[in-house]
Coordinates of C-alpha atoms and ligand atoms in Angstrom, one line a residue:
X686 CA 23.3 0.6 22.1
X687 CA 22.2 -1.1 19.0
X688 CA 24.5 -3.0 16.8
X689 CA 23.5 -0.7 14.0
X690 CA 25.2 2.2 15.6
X691 CA 28.4 0.6 14.4
X692 CA 27.1 -0.1 11.0
X693 CA 25.9 3.4 10.7
X694 CA 29.3 4.9 11.7
X695 CA 30.9 2.6 9.1
X696 CA 28.3 3.8 6.6
X697 CA 29.2 7.5 7.4
X698 CA 32.9 6.9 7.3
X699 CA 32.8 5.0 3.9
X700 CA 29.7 6.4 2.4
X701 CA 30.8 9.8 1.4
X702 CA 34.0 9.0 -0.5
X703 CA 32.3 6.8 -3.1
X704 CA 34.3 3.7 -3.5
X705 CA 32.1 1.3 -5.3
X706 CA 33.2 -1.7 -3.4
X707 CA 31.5 -0.2 -0.3
X708 CA 28.1 -0.5 -1.9
X709 CA 25.7 -3.3 -2.4
X710 CA 24.1 -3.7 -5.8
X711 CA 20.5 -2.6 -5.6
X712 CA 18.1 -5.6 -5.7
X713 CA 15.4 -5.2 -8.3
X714 CA 12.2 -7.2 -7.5
X715 CA 11.1 -9.8 -10.0
X716 CA 8.0 -9.0 -12.1
X717 CA 4.7 -10.8 -12.8
X718 CA 2.3 -9.9 -15.4
X719 CA -0.9 -11.2 -17.0
X720 CA -4.3 -11.5 -15.3
X721 CA -3.7 -14.2 -12.8
X722 CA -1.2 -13.6 -10.0
X723 CA 0.0 -16.2 -7.6
X724 CA 1.3 -14.7 -4.4
X725 CA 2.6 -16.9 -1.6
X726 CA 3.4 -15.2 1.7
X727 CA 5.9 -17.0 3.8
X728 CA 8.3 -16.7 6.7
X729 CA 11.8 -17.1 5.6
X730 CA 15.3 -15.6 6.1
X731 CA 17.6 -13.4 4.2
X732 CA 21.3 -12.4 4.3
X733 CA 20.9 -8.6 4.7
X734 CA 23.9 -7.9 6.9
X735 CA 27.1 -10.0 7.4
X736 CA 26.8 -12.7 10.0
X737 CA 23.5 -14.3 11.0
X738 CA 20.7 -14.2 8.5
X739 CA 17.7 -12.1 9.3
X740 CA 14.3 -13.7 9.8
X741 CA 12.2 -12.1 7.1
X742 CA 8.9 -12.6 5.4
X743 CA 8.6 -12.5 1.6
X744 CA 6.1 -13.0 -1.1
X745 CA 7.3 -15.6 -3.6
X746 CA 10.8 -15.0 -2.3
X747 CA 13.0 -14.1 0.7
X748 CA 12.0 -10.4 1.1
X749 CA 9.3 -8.1 -0.2
X750 CA 7.5 -9.4 -3.3
X751 CA 7.3 -9.3 -7.1
X752 CA 6.3 -6.1 -8.9
X753 CA 2.9 -6.8 -10.5
X754 CA 2.1 -5.3 -13.9
X755 CA -1.6 -4.6 -14.5
X756 CA -3.3 -3.2 -17.7
X757 CA -6.2 -0.8 -17.1
X758 CA -9.4 -2.6 -18.2
X759 CA -8.2 -6.1 -17.3
X760 CA -9.8 -8.2 -14.6
X761 CA -7.0 -9.4 -12.4
X762 CA -7.3 -12.5 -10.3
X763 CA -5.1 -13.0 -7.2
X764 CA -4.3 -16.3 -5.5
X765 CA -3.0 -15.1 -2.2
X766 CA -1.7 -18.0 -0.2
X767 CA -0.9 -17.3 3.5
X768 CA 2.0 -19.7 4.4
X769 CA 3.0 -17.5 7.3
X770 CA 2.7 -18.7 10.9
X771 CA 0.3 -15.9 11.6
X772 CA -2.9 -14.5 10.1
X773 CA -2.5 -11.6 7.7
X774 CA -4.2 -9.6 5.1
X775 CA -3.1 -8.2 1.8
X776 CA -4.3 -4.8 0.8
X777 CA -4.1 -3.3 -2.8
X778 CA -3.1 0.2 -1.8
X779 CA -4.7 2.9 -4.1
X780 CA -7.0 0.6 -6.0
X781 CA -10.6 1.2 -6.6
X782 CA -12.2 -2.1 -6.0
X783 CA -15.0 -3.8 -4.0
X784 CA -14.4 -3.6 -0.2
X785 CA -14.6 -7.4 0.1
X786 CA -11.6 -7.6 -2.2
X787 CA -9.7 -4.7 -0.6
X788 CA -7.5 -6.6 1.9
X789 CA -8.1 -4.3 4.8
X790 CA -8.3 -5.6 8.4
X791 CA -11.7 -7.2 7.7
X792 CA -10.4 -9.5 5.0
X793 CA -8.3 -11.6 7.3
X794 CA -6.5 -14.6 5.8
X795 CA -5.8 -17.3 8.4
X796 CA -2.5 -19.2 8.1
X797 CA -2.8 -22.0 5.5
X798 CA -5.6 -20.3 3.7
X799 CA -5.9 -19.2 0.1
X800 CA -7.8 -15.9 -0.6
X801 CA -8.9 -15.2 -4.2
X802 CA -10.0 -11.6 -4.7
X803 CA -10.4 -10.3 -8.2
X804 CA -11.4 -7.0 -9.7
X805 CA -11.5 -4.9 -12.9
X806 CA -8.6 -2.5 -13.0
X807 CA -10.0 1.0 -13.4
X808 CA -7.0 2.9 -11.9
X809 CA -4.9 5.2 -14.0
X810 CA -1.3 4.3 -15.0
X811 CA 0.9 5.0 -12.0
X812 CA 2.8 3.1 -9.2
X813 CA 0.7 1.5 -6.5
X814 CA 1.6 -1.1 -3.9
X815 CA 0.3 -4.0 -1.9
X816 CA 1.0 -4.7 1.8
X817 CA -0.4 -6.5 4.9
X818 CA -3.1 -4.6 6.8
X819 CA -3.9 -6.8 9.8
X820 CA -4.9 -4.5 12.7
X821 CA -2.2 -4.1 15.3
X822 CA 0.2 -6.2 13.1
X823 CA 0.8 -4.0 10.1
X824 CA 4.0 -2.5 11.4
X825 CA 5.4 -5.9 12.4
X826 CA 4.5 -7.5 9.0
X827 CA 5.7 -4.7 6.9
X828 CA 9.0 -4.5 8.8
X829 CA 9.6 -8.2 8.1
X830 CA 9.4 -7.4 4.4
X831 CA 5.9 -8.1 3.3
X832 CA 4.8 -5.9 0.4
X833 CA 5.2 -5.3 -3.3
X834 CA 4.8 -2.7 -6.0
X835 CA 2.1 -2.6 -8.6
X836 CA 2.6 -0.8 -11.9
X837 CA -0.5 0.0 -13.9
X838 CA -0.3 0.8 -17.6
X839 CA -3.1 2.6 -19.5
X840 CA -3.4 3.9 -23.1
X841 CA -2.6 7.5 -22.2
X842 CA 0.6 6.7 -20.4
X843 CA 1.6 4.1 -23.0
X844 CA 1.3 6.7 -25.8
X845 CA 3.9 8.9 -24.2
X846 CA 7.6 8.6 -24.9
X847 CA 8.6 7.7 -21.4
X848 CA 11.2 5.3 -20.0
X849 CA 9.6 1.9 -19.3
X850 CA 12.3 -0.7 -19.4
X851 CA 12.0 -2.1 -15.9
X852 CA 15.2 -2.1 -14.0
X853 CA 17.1 -0.4 -16.9
X854 CA 15.7 3.1 -17.4
X855 CA 12.5 2.6 -15.2
X856 CA 13.7 1.8 -11.7
X857 CA 11.5 0.8 -8.8
X858 CA 12.8 2.3 -5.5
X859 CA 11.1 1.2 -2.3
X860 CA 12.4 3.4 0.5
X861 CA 12.4 2.2 4.1
X862 CA 14.7 2.3 7.1
X863 CA 15.4 -0.5 9.5
X864 CA 17.1 -1.6 12.6
X865 CA 18.7 -4.8 13.7
X866 CA 19.0 -6.5 17.1
X867 CA 22.4 -7.8 18.2
X868 CA 21.3 -11.2 16.7
X869 CA 20.8 -9.5 13.3
X870 CA 17.0 -9.7 13.6
X871 CA 14.7 -6.9 12.7
X872 CA 13.7 -4.6 15.6
X873 CA 10.1 -3.7 15.3
X874 CA 10.6 0.1 15.8
X875 CA 9.1 3.2 14.1
X876 CA 12.5 4.4 13.0
X877 CA 15.6 2.4 11.9
X878 CA 19.2 3.5 12.0
X879 CA 19.9 2.4 8.4
X880 CA 18.2 3.6 5.2
X881 CA 17.3 0.8 2.9
X882 CA 16.2 0.7 -0.7
X883 CA 14.6 -2.4 -2.1
X884 CA 15.8 -4.3 1.0
X885 CA 19.4 -3.4 0.1
X886 CA 21.7 -1.6 2.6
X887 CA 24.0 1.0 1.1
X888 CA 22.8 0.4 -2.4
X889 CA 24.2 1.4 -5.7
X890 CA 22.7 1.1 -9.2
X891 CA 23.9 1.9 -12.7
X892 CA 21.6 3.9 -14.9
X893 CA 22.1 4.8 -18.6
X894 CA 23.1 8.3 -19.6
X895 CA 19.7 9.5 -20.8
X896 CA 16.3 10.2 -19.3
X897 CA 15.6 7.7 -16.5
X898 CA 12.4 7.2 -14.5
X899 CA 12.4 6.4 -10.8
X900 CA 9.2 5.0 -9.3
X901 CA 9.6 5.8 -5.7
X902 CA 7.5 4.4 -2.8
X903 CA 7.8 5.5 0.7
X904 CA 7.2 2.1 2.4
X905 CA 8.7 3.2 5.8
X906 CA 6.9 2.6 9.0
X907 CA 7.0 6.3 9.9
X908 CA 9.8 8.3 8.3
X909 CA 9.3 10.9 5.6
X910 CA 12.1 11.4 3.0
X911 CA 12.9 14.9 1.7
X912 CA 14.3 13.6 -1.6
X913 CA 16.8 15.3 -3.8
X914 CA 20.2 14.7 -5.4
X915 CA 23.5 15.5 -3.8
X916 CA 24.4 18.0 -6.6
X917 CA 20.9 19.6 -6.2
X918 CA 20.1 18.9 -9.8
X919 CA 16.5 19.3 -10.9
X920 CA 14.2 16.4 -11.6
X921 CA 10.6 16.2 -13.0
X922 CA 7.8 14.8 -11.1
X923 CA 5.3 13.1 -13.5
X924 CA 2.8 11.4 -11.2
X925 CA 1.1 11.9 -7.9
X926 CA -0.1 8.7 -6.1
X927 CA -2.9 7.8 -8.5
X928 CA -2.0 9.0 -12.0
X929 CA 0.0 11.3 -14.2
X930 CA 0.1 15.0 -13.5
X931 CA -1.0 17.2 -16.4
X932 CA 2.6 18.1 -17.1
X933 CA 6.0 17.4 -15.5
X934 CA 6.8 19.5 -12.5
X935 CA 10.4 20.5 -12.1
X936 CA 11.8 20.6 -8.6
X937 CA 15.0 19.8 -6.7
X938 CA 13.3 18.5 -3.6
X939 CA 10.2 16.4 -2.9
X940 CA 9.0 15.5 0.5
X941 CA 7.6 12.0 0.3
X942 CA 5.5 10.7 3.3
X943 CA 4.7 7.2 4.3
X944 CA 2.5 5.4 1.8
X945 CA 3.0 8.0 -1.0
X946 CA 4.5 7.3 -4.4
X947 CA 5.9 9.6 -7.1
X948 CA 7.5 8.9 -10.4
X949 CA 10.2 11.2 -11.4
X950 CA 12.3 11.7 -14.6
X951 CA 16.0 12.6 -14.2
X952 CA 18.2 13.6 -17.1
X953 CA 21.5 11.8 -17.0
X954 CA 22.4 12.6 -20.6
X955 CA 26.1 13.1 -21.3
X956 CA 27.1 12.0 -17.8
X957 CA 28.4 8.5 -18.5
X958 CA 31.3 7.7 -16.1
X959 CA 30.1 10.0 -13.3
X960 CA 27.9 9.3 -10.3
X961 CA 25.5 11.1 -8.0
X962 CA 23.7 10.3 -4.8
X963 CA 19.9 10.2 -4.3
X964 CA 19.6 11.8 -0.9
X965 CA 17.1 12.3 1.9
X966 CA 17.7 15.9 3.0
X967 CA 16.1 15.4 6.3
X968 CA 18.2 17.9 8.2
X969 CA 15.8 20.6 6.9
X970 CA 12.7 18.8 8.4
X971 CA 11.1 20.3 11.5
X972 CA 10.6 18.4 14.7
X973 CA 7.0 17.5 13.9
X974 CA 7.5 15.9 10.5
X975 CA 8.4 12.2 10.8
X976 CA 12.2 12.0 10.5
X977 CA 12.8 15.6 11.5
X978 CA 13.1 14.7 15.2
X979 CA 16.6 14.9 16.6
X980 CA 17.0 12.4 19.4
X981 CA 19.2 9.3 19.7
X982 CA 17.6 7.6 22.6
X983 CA 14.2 6.4 23.7
X984 CA 11.6 4.6 21.6
X985 CA 12.0 7.1 18.7
X986 CA 15.8 7.5 18.9
X987 CA 17.7 6.8 15.7
X988 CA 20.7 7.9 13.8
X989 CA 19.0 9.2 10.8
X990 CA 16.7 11.7 12.5
X991 CA 17.1 15.3 11.4
X992 CA 20.1 14.4 9.2
X993 CA 20.9 14.4 5.5
X994 CA 21.7 10.9 4.3
X995 CA 22.2 8.9 1.1
X996 CA 19.5 6.6 -0.1
X997 CA 21.1 5.4 -3.4
X998 CA 24.4 5.8 -5.1
X999 CA 23.7 6.2 -8.7
X1000 CA 26.4 5.3 -11.2
X1001 CA 25.9 6.7 -14.7
X1002 CA 26.8 4.3 -17.5
X1003 CA 26.5 4.2 -21.3
X1004 CA 23.3 5.0 -23.2
X1005 CA 20.9 2.2 -24.1
X1006 CA 20.2 1.6 -27.8
X1007 CA 16.8 3.3 -27.8
X1008 CA 17.2 6.0 -25.2
X1009 CA 14.5 8.5 -24.2
X1010 CA 16.4 11.8 -24.5
X1011 CA 13.7 14.4 -23.8
X1012 CA 11.0 14.9 -21.2
X1013 CA 7.5 15.3 -22.7
X1014 CA 6.0 18.8 -22.2
X1015 CA 2.6 17.6 -21.3
X1016 CA 1.3 14.2 -19.9
X1017 CA -2.4 14.1 -19.6
X1018 CA -5.5 16.1 -19.0
X1019 CA -6.9 15.4 -15.6
X1020 CA -10.5 16.3 -15.1
X1021 CA -10.6 17.1 -11.4
X1022 CA -13.7 16.9 -9.2
X1023 CA -15.8 20.0 -8.9
X1024 CA -16.5 21.3 -5.4
X1025 CA -19.9 22.5 -6.7
X1026 CA -20.9 18.9 -7.1
X1027 CA -20.2 17.8 -3.5
X1028 CA -23.2 16.3 -1.8
X1029 CA -21.7 16.6 1.7
X1030 CA -18.7 17.9 3.6
X1031 CA -17.6 15.4 6.3
X1032 CA -15.8 16.9 9.2
X1033 CA -13.0 14.8 10.7
X1034 CA -10.6 15.6 13.5
X1035 CA -7.1 14.4 14.3
X1036 CA -5.8 14.8 17.8
X1037 CA -3.6 13.5 20.5
X1038 CA -5.3 10.9 22.8
X1039 CA -5.4 13.1 25.9
X1040 CA -8.8 12.6 27.4
X1041 CA -9.4 9.2 25.8
X1042 CA -10.0 6.8 28.7
X1043 CA -9.1 3.5 27.2
X1044 CA -5.9 3.8 25.1
X1045 CA -5.0 0.4 23.8
X1046 CA -1.3 0.2 23.2
X1047 CA 0.9 3.3 23.9
X1048 CA -1.6 5.0 26.1
X1049 CA -1.4 8.8 26.0
X1050 CA 1.1 8.7 23.1
X1051 CA -1.5 7.5 20.6
X1052 CA -3.0 9.8 18.1
X1053 CA -6.7 9.5 17.2
X1054 CA -9.3 10.3 14.6
X1055 CA -12.7 11.8 15.6
X1056 CA -11.7 11.6 19.3
X1057 CA -11.7 7.8 19.4
X1058 CA -9.5 4.8 18.9
X1059 CA -10.2 2.4 16.0
X1060 CA -13.1 0.1 16.6
X1061 CA -13.3 -2.7 14.0
X1062 CA -17.1 -3.1 14.8
X1063 CA -18.0 0.5 14.2
X1064 CA -18.6 2.2 10.9
X1065 CA -18.1 5.9 11.3
X1066 CA -19.8 6.9 8.0
X1067 CA -22.3 5.5 5.6
X1068 CA -21.4 7.0 2.2
X1069 CA -24.4 6.8 -0.3
X1070 CA -23.2 5.4 -3.5
X1071 CA -22.6 8.0 -6.2
X1072 CA -21.8 10.7 -3.6
X1073 CA -19.1 13.3 -4.3
X1074 CA -17.8 14.3 -0.9
X1075 CA -15.5 16.8 0.6
X1076 CA -13.6 15.5 3.6
X1077 CA -12.4 18.3 5.8
X1078 CA -9.8 17.2 8.3
X1079 CA -9.0 19.5 11.2
X1080 CA -5.9 18.5 13.2
X1081 CA -5.0 19.7 16.6
X1082 CA -2.1 17.2 16.7
X1083 CA 1.3 18.8 17.1
X1084 CA 2.7 16.1 14.8
X1085 CA 2.1 15.7 11.0
X1086 CA 0.2 12.7 9.8
X1087 CA -0.1 11.2 6.3
X1088 CA -3.8 10.5 5.9
X1089 CA -4.9 7.7 3.6
X1090 CA -8.3 6.6 2.4
X1091 CA -9.2 3.3 0.7
X1092 CA -11.6 2.9 -2.3
X1093 CA -11.0 6.2 -4.0
X1094 CA -8.3 8.5 -5.4
X1095 CA -9.0 12.1 -4.4
X1096 CA -8.0 15.7 -5.3
X1097 CA -6.6 17.9 -2.6
X1098 CA -8.6 21.1 -2.3
X1099 CA -6.5 23.0 0.2
X1100 CA -4.0 22.8 3.1
X1101 CA -4.7 25.6 5.5
X1102 CA -6.6 27.4 2.8
X1103 CA -3.8 27.1 0.2
X1104 CA -4.3 25.1 -3.0
X1105 CA -1.8 22.2 -3.5
X1106 CA 1.4 22.8 -5.3
X1107 CA 1.5 21.5 -9.0
X1108 CA 3.2 18.2 -8.1
X1109 CA 0.2 17.4 -5.8
X1110 CA -2.6 18.8 -8.0
X1111 CA -3.6 15.4 -9.5
X1112 CA -4.9 12.2 -8.1
X1113 CA -3.8 11.3 -4.6
X1114 CA -4.6 8.7 -2.0
X1115 CA -2.4 10.0 0.8
X1116 CA -2.4 13.6 1.9
X1117 CA 0.0 15.0 4.5
X1118 CA -1.8 16.8 7.4
X1119 CA 0.8 19.0 8.9
X1120 CA 0.9 19.5 12.7
X1121 CA -0.9 22.5 14.1
X1122 CA 1.0 25.8 14.2
X1123 CA 1.1 27.2 17.8
X1124 CA -2.5 27.1 18.8
X1125 CA -3.9 27.2 15.3
X1126 CA -5.3 23.9 14.0
X1127 CA -4.4 22.6 10.6
X1128 CA -7.3 22.2 8.1
X1129 CA -7.0 20.0 5.0
X1130 CA -9.7 19.4 2.5
X1131 CA -10.0 16.9 -0.3
X1132 CA -12.7 15.8 -2.6
X1133 CA -13.6 12.3 -3.8
X1134 CA -16.3 10.5 -5.6
X1135 CA -17.7 7.2 -4.3
X1136 CA -18.9 5.8 -7.6
X1137 CA -19.8 2.1 -7.1
X1138 CA -19.2 -1.0 -5.0
X1139 CA -21.9 -0.5 -2.4
X1140 CA -21.5 -3.2 0.4
X1141 CA -23.0 -2.9 3.8
X1142 CA -20.9 -5.7 5.3
X1143 CA -17.4 -4.8 4.3
X1144 CA -16.1 -1.4 5.2
X1145 CA -13.2 0.6 3.7
X1146 CA -10.6 2.2 5.9
X1147 CA -9.1 5.6 6.4
X1148 CA -6.1 6.0 8.6
X1149 CA -2.7 7.6 9.3
X1150 CA -0.2 5.7 7.1
X1151 CA 2.4 5.8 9.8
X1152 CA 1.9 2.1 10.6
X1153 CA 2.7 2.7 14.3
X1154 CA -0.1 5.2 14.6
X1155 CA -2.4 3.1 12.6
X1156 CA -1.7 0.0 14.7
X1157 CA -2.3 2.1 17.8
X1158 CA -5.7 3.0 16.6
X1159 CA -5.4 6.0 14.3
X1160 CA -7.9 4.5 11.9
X1161 CA -11.6 4.6 11.1
X1162 CA -13.9 2.9 8.6
X1163 CA -16.9 3.7 6.3
X1164 CA -19.2 1.7 4.2
X1165 CA -20.5 2.6 0.8
X1166 CA -24.3 2.0 0.8
X1167 CA -26.9 1.8 -1.8
X1168 CA -29.9 3.5 -0.3
X1169 CA -32.3 1.9 -2.9
X1170 CA -31.1 -1.6 -2.4
X1171 CA -33.9 -3.8 -1.0
X1172 CA -31.5 -6.3 0.6
X1173 CA -32.4 -7.4 4.0
X1174 CA -30.0 -9.0 6.4
X1175 CA -31.6 -12.1 7.7
X1176 CA -30.6 -15.6 8.7
X1177 CA -33.6 -17.6 7.7
X1178 CA -33.7 -17.0 3.9
X1179 CA -31.1 -19.6 3.0
X1180 CA -30.2 -20.3 -0.6
X1181 CA -31.2 -23.6 -2.0
X1182 CA -28.5 -25.3 -4.1
X1183 CA -26.8 -28.6 -4.9
X1184 CA -23.1 -29.3 -5.3
X1185 CA -21.9 -31.4 -8.2
X1186 CA -20.1 -33.5 -9.0
X1187 CA -19.8 -34.9 -5.5
X1188 CA -17.3 -36.4 -4.9
X1189 CA -15.3 -34.0 -7.1
X1190 CA -11.6 -33.8 -7.9
X1191 CA -10.9 -30.6 -9.9
X1192 CA -13.9 -28.3 -10.3
X1193 CA -17.0 -28.0 -8.0
X1194 CA -20.2 -26.5 -9.4
X1195 CA -23.3 -25.1 -7.7
X1196 CA -26.8 -25.5 -9.1
X1197 CA -29.4 -23.2 -7.7
X1198 CA -33.1 -23.7 -7.4
X1199 CA -33.5 -19.9 -8.1
X1200 CA -31.2 -19.2 -11.1
X1201 CA -31.0 -15.5 -9.9
X1202 CA -29.1 -16.4 -6.8
X1203 CA -25.7 -14.7 -6.5
X1204 CA -22.8 -15.4 -4.3
X1205 CA -21.5 -12.8 -1.9
X1206 CA -18.9 -15.1 -0.4
X1207 CA -18.0 -18.8 -0.5
X1208 CA -15.7 -20.4 2.0
X1209 CA -14.4 -23.9 2.0
X1210 CA -13.8 -25.3 5.4
X1211 CA -12.0 -28.6 6.2
X1212 CA -13.0 -31.2 8.8
X1213 CA -10.9 -29.4 11.5
X1214 CA -13.1 -26.3 11.0
X1215 CA -10.3 -24.4 9.3
X1216 CA -11.0 -22.2 6.3
X1217 CA -8.8 -23.3 3.5
X1218 CA -10.3 -21.2 0.6
X1219 CA -11.9 -17.8 0.7
X1220 CA -13.7 -16.7 -2.4
X1221 CA -15.2 -13.2 -2.3
X1222 CA -18.0 -12.9 -4.9
X1223 CA -16.9 -16.0 -6.9
X1224 CA -17.9 -16.4 -10.5
X1225 CA -19.6 -19.7 -10.0
X1226 CA -20.5 -20.4 -13.6
X1227 CA -16.8 -21.4 -14.1
X1228 CA -16.9 -23.7 -11.1
X1229 CA -14.7 -23.6 -8.1
X1230 CA -11.2 -24.9 -8.6
X1231 CA -10.6 -27.4 -5.8
X1232 CA -7.7 -29.2 -7.4
X1233 CA -5.2 -28.0 -4.7
X1234 CA -7.3 -29.3 -1.8
X1235 CA -6.1 -32.5 -0.1
X1236 CA -8.6 -35.3 -0.4
X1237 CA -11.3 -35.5 2.3
X1238 CA -14.6 -34.1 3.5
X1239 CA -15.2 -30.3 3.3
X1240 CA -18.0 -27.9 4.0
X1241 CA -18.9 -25.2 1.5
X1242 CA -20.3 -22.1 3.2
X1243 CA -22.3 -20.0 0.9
X1244 CA -23.3 -16.4 1.7
X1245 CA -26.1 -15.1 -0.5
X1246 CA -25.5 -11.7 -2.1
X1247 CA -29.0 -10.4 -1.6
X1248 CA -30.0 -11.7 1.8
X1249 CA -26.5 -12.3 3.2
X1250 CA -27.9 -15.6 4.6
X1251 CA -25.4 -18.4 5.1
X1252 CA -26.0 -22.0 3.9
X1253 CA -23.6 -24.8 4.4
X1254 CA -23.2 -28.0 2.3
X1255 CA -20.8 -30.9 2.5
X1256 CA -18.7 -32.3 -0.4
X1257 CA -16.0 -34.8 -0.8
X1258 CA -12.7 -34.0 -2.6
X1259 CA -11.3 -37.2 -4.2
Ligands
LIG606 CU1 -1.4 1.4 2.4 CU2 -4.8 1.2 4.5 O1 -3.1 1.3 3.5
LIG607 CU1 -4.7 1.7 1.1
LIG608 CU1 0.0 9.6 12.3

């Protein structure tokens, strides 16, 4: 039996008669804003439970990472430094950006390497996140704590009277569940025995007695959370994954699946001095929704399955000086995609792996898309740039799966023929595909537009956001292609350029014989053959910043945008 059993019993015994000394103060992640973001991923340790510290991984800290603030319209530049002992990737979940910047399994960052993606933020104001996406390692690296939130602001959201004092009346809540070994180390399991918010066990937080915004991310490996308050009060959902809803939607429960985000407004006016619990009412979940299963033993056994449990103890304190005291009646005017404009309907299937001859990890327990396990070398679809597409997903799986696609935000058309409820009738990047009913398969349709960023080399992913299923192969990939592009993939049309100054100490410039030459990728490799800097589509006019390289001889590997041909030149860093 796991050590956590004991902790959990303690949690049950103490948790329900609210003595504040039994709670830990909710940790609020630091923030970063501007247009250049330095993110250093490293192995570290953290005091999560009494006794031995837990080996964790953090981004600029001991666990999880800073919350990044982006303004729509800005070009953001990321310096992602992998100081972990292992390779990783960092994916910008929900963002519309070039595939080569996306941080999926193809954009692997070796240990010791700096990766510098950048892109123009076109997403709507909402809550997004970033997390590792290395194939077969995603569950492991997310469990150790790698990830962070991204908050996008735009003019429409900024014009509304909404709470936006971070940590005060605008609270980030990253929901997970975790499990510890007897040595206090993370167990890499789909379900933990303890619910955790922002890396805090048994958390409490004080909010002002006014309208408060919670930005909630389900960052769990597998579990869904049927969110609500212990007193069943109403709250207003104001966003789906990728933007504001047209108007707030009043509910008292919201079932949030892995990878999904919602922002909600709660009215705490006049309640100073009282408290209420944010709960996961998971006792009402069926057996085939993650977290609804009711077993204590085996690989999926856990103490939170099919139970109602507290996520956060909320203490209500005095008002702030400029409180928001009412909820806006309307928020935005979403122009959803029109099915009449769809160029194609793609038919996908989800199923159990029975009949698949070569299951990779868990054998017959794996779930699959289009009757096959993930193959990183196979593009399932070529999406012509500019296409509006309906993706129709038919599931014969008995289990429900949160399906996620990169590159786009989509609109749900229907789930088993029924249009989405108001709280999901906006922009989404994860849609829950319920398990089949009896022998009747589930059919879910969504519509998306693939507007730009054609790239034949770097695919975008789609997958189940239950990391266990994803790691086991419940994933596929597509490329966005420009059918009119004349680019040919060849290895003999090398670009002709010189590096200067050489030797160089801070900036390195490239001068091309053909001034129209464009870079698809530049890598800088040291004498040991190790890639130290990865520069997708670098803006070369500004030079390459090499000031952080240790002095020595390096190779610069240039990939031409048009021909994809690779040329290598040496330079010396002084
Ligand atoms: Cu949040 Cu492909 O993932
Ligand atoms: Cu994603
Ligand atoms: Cu799944």
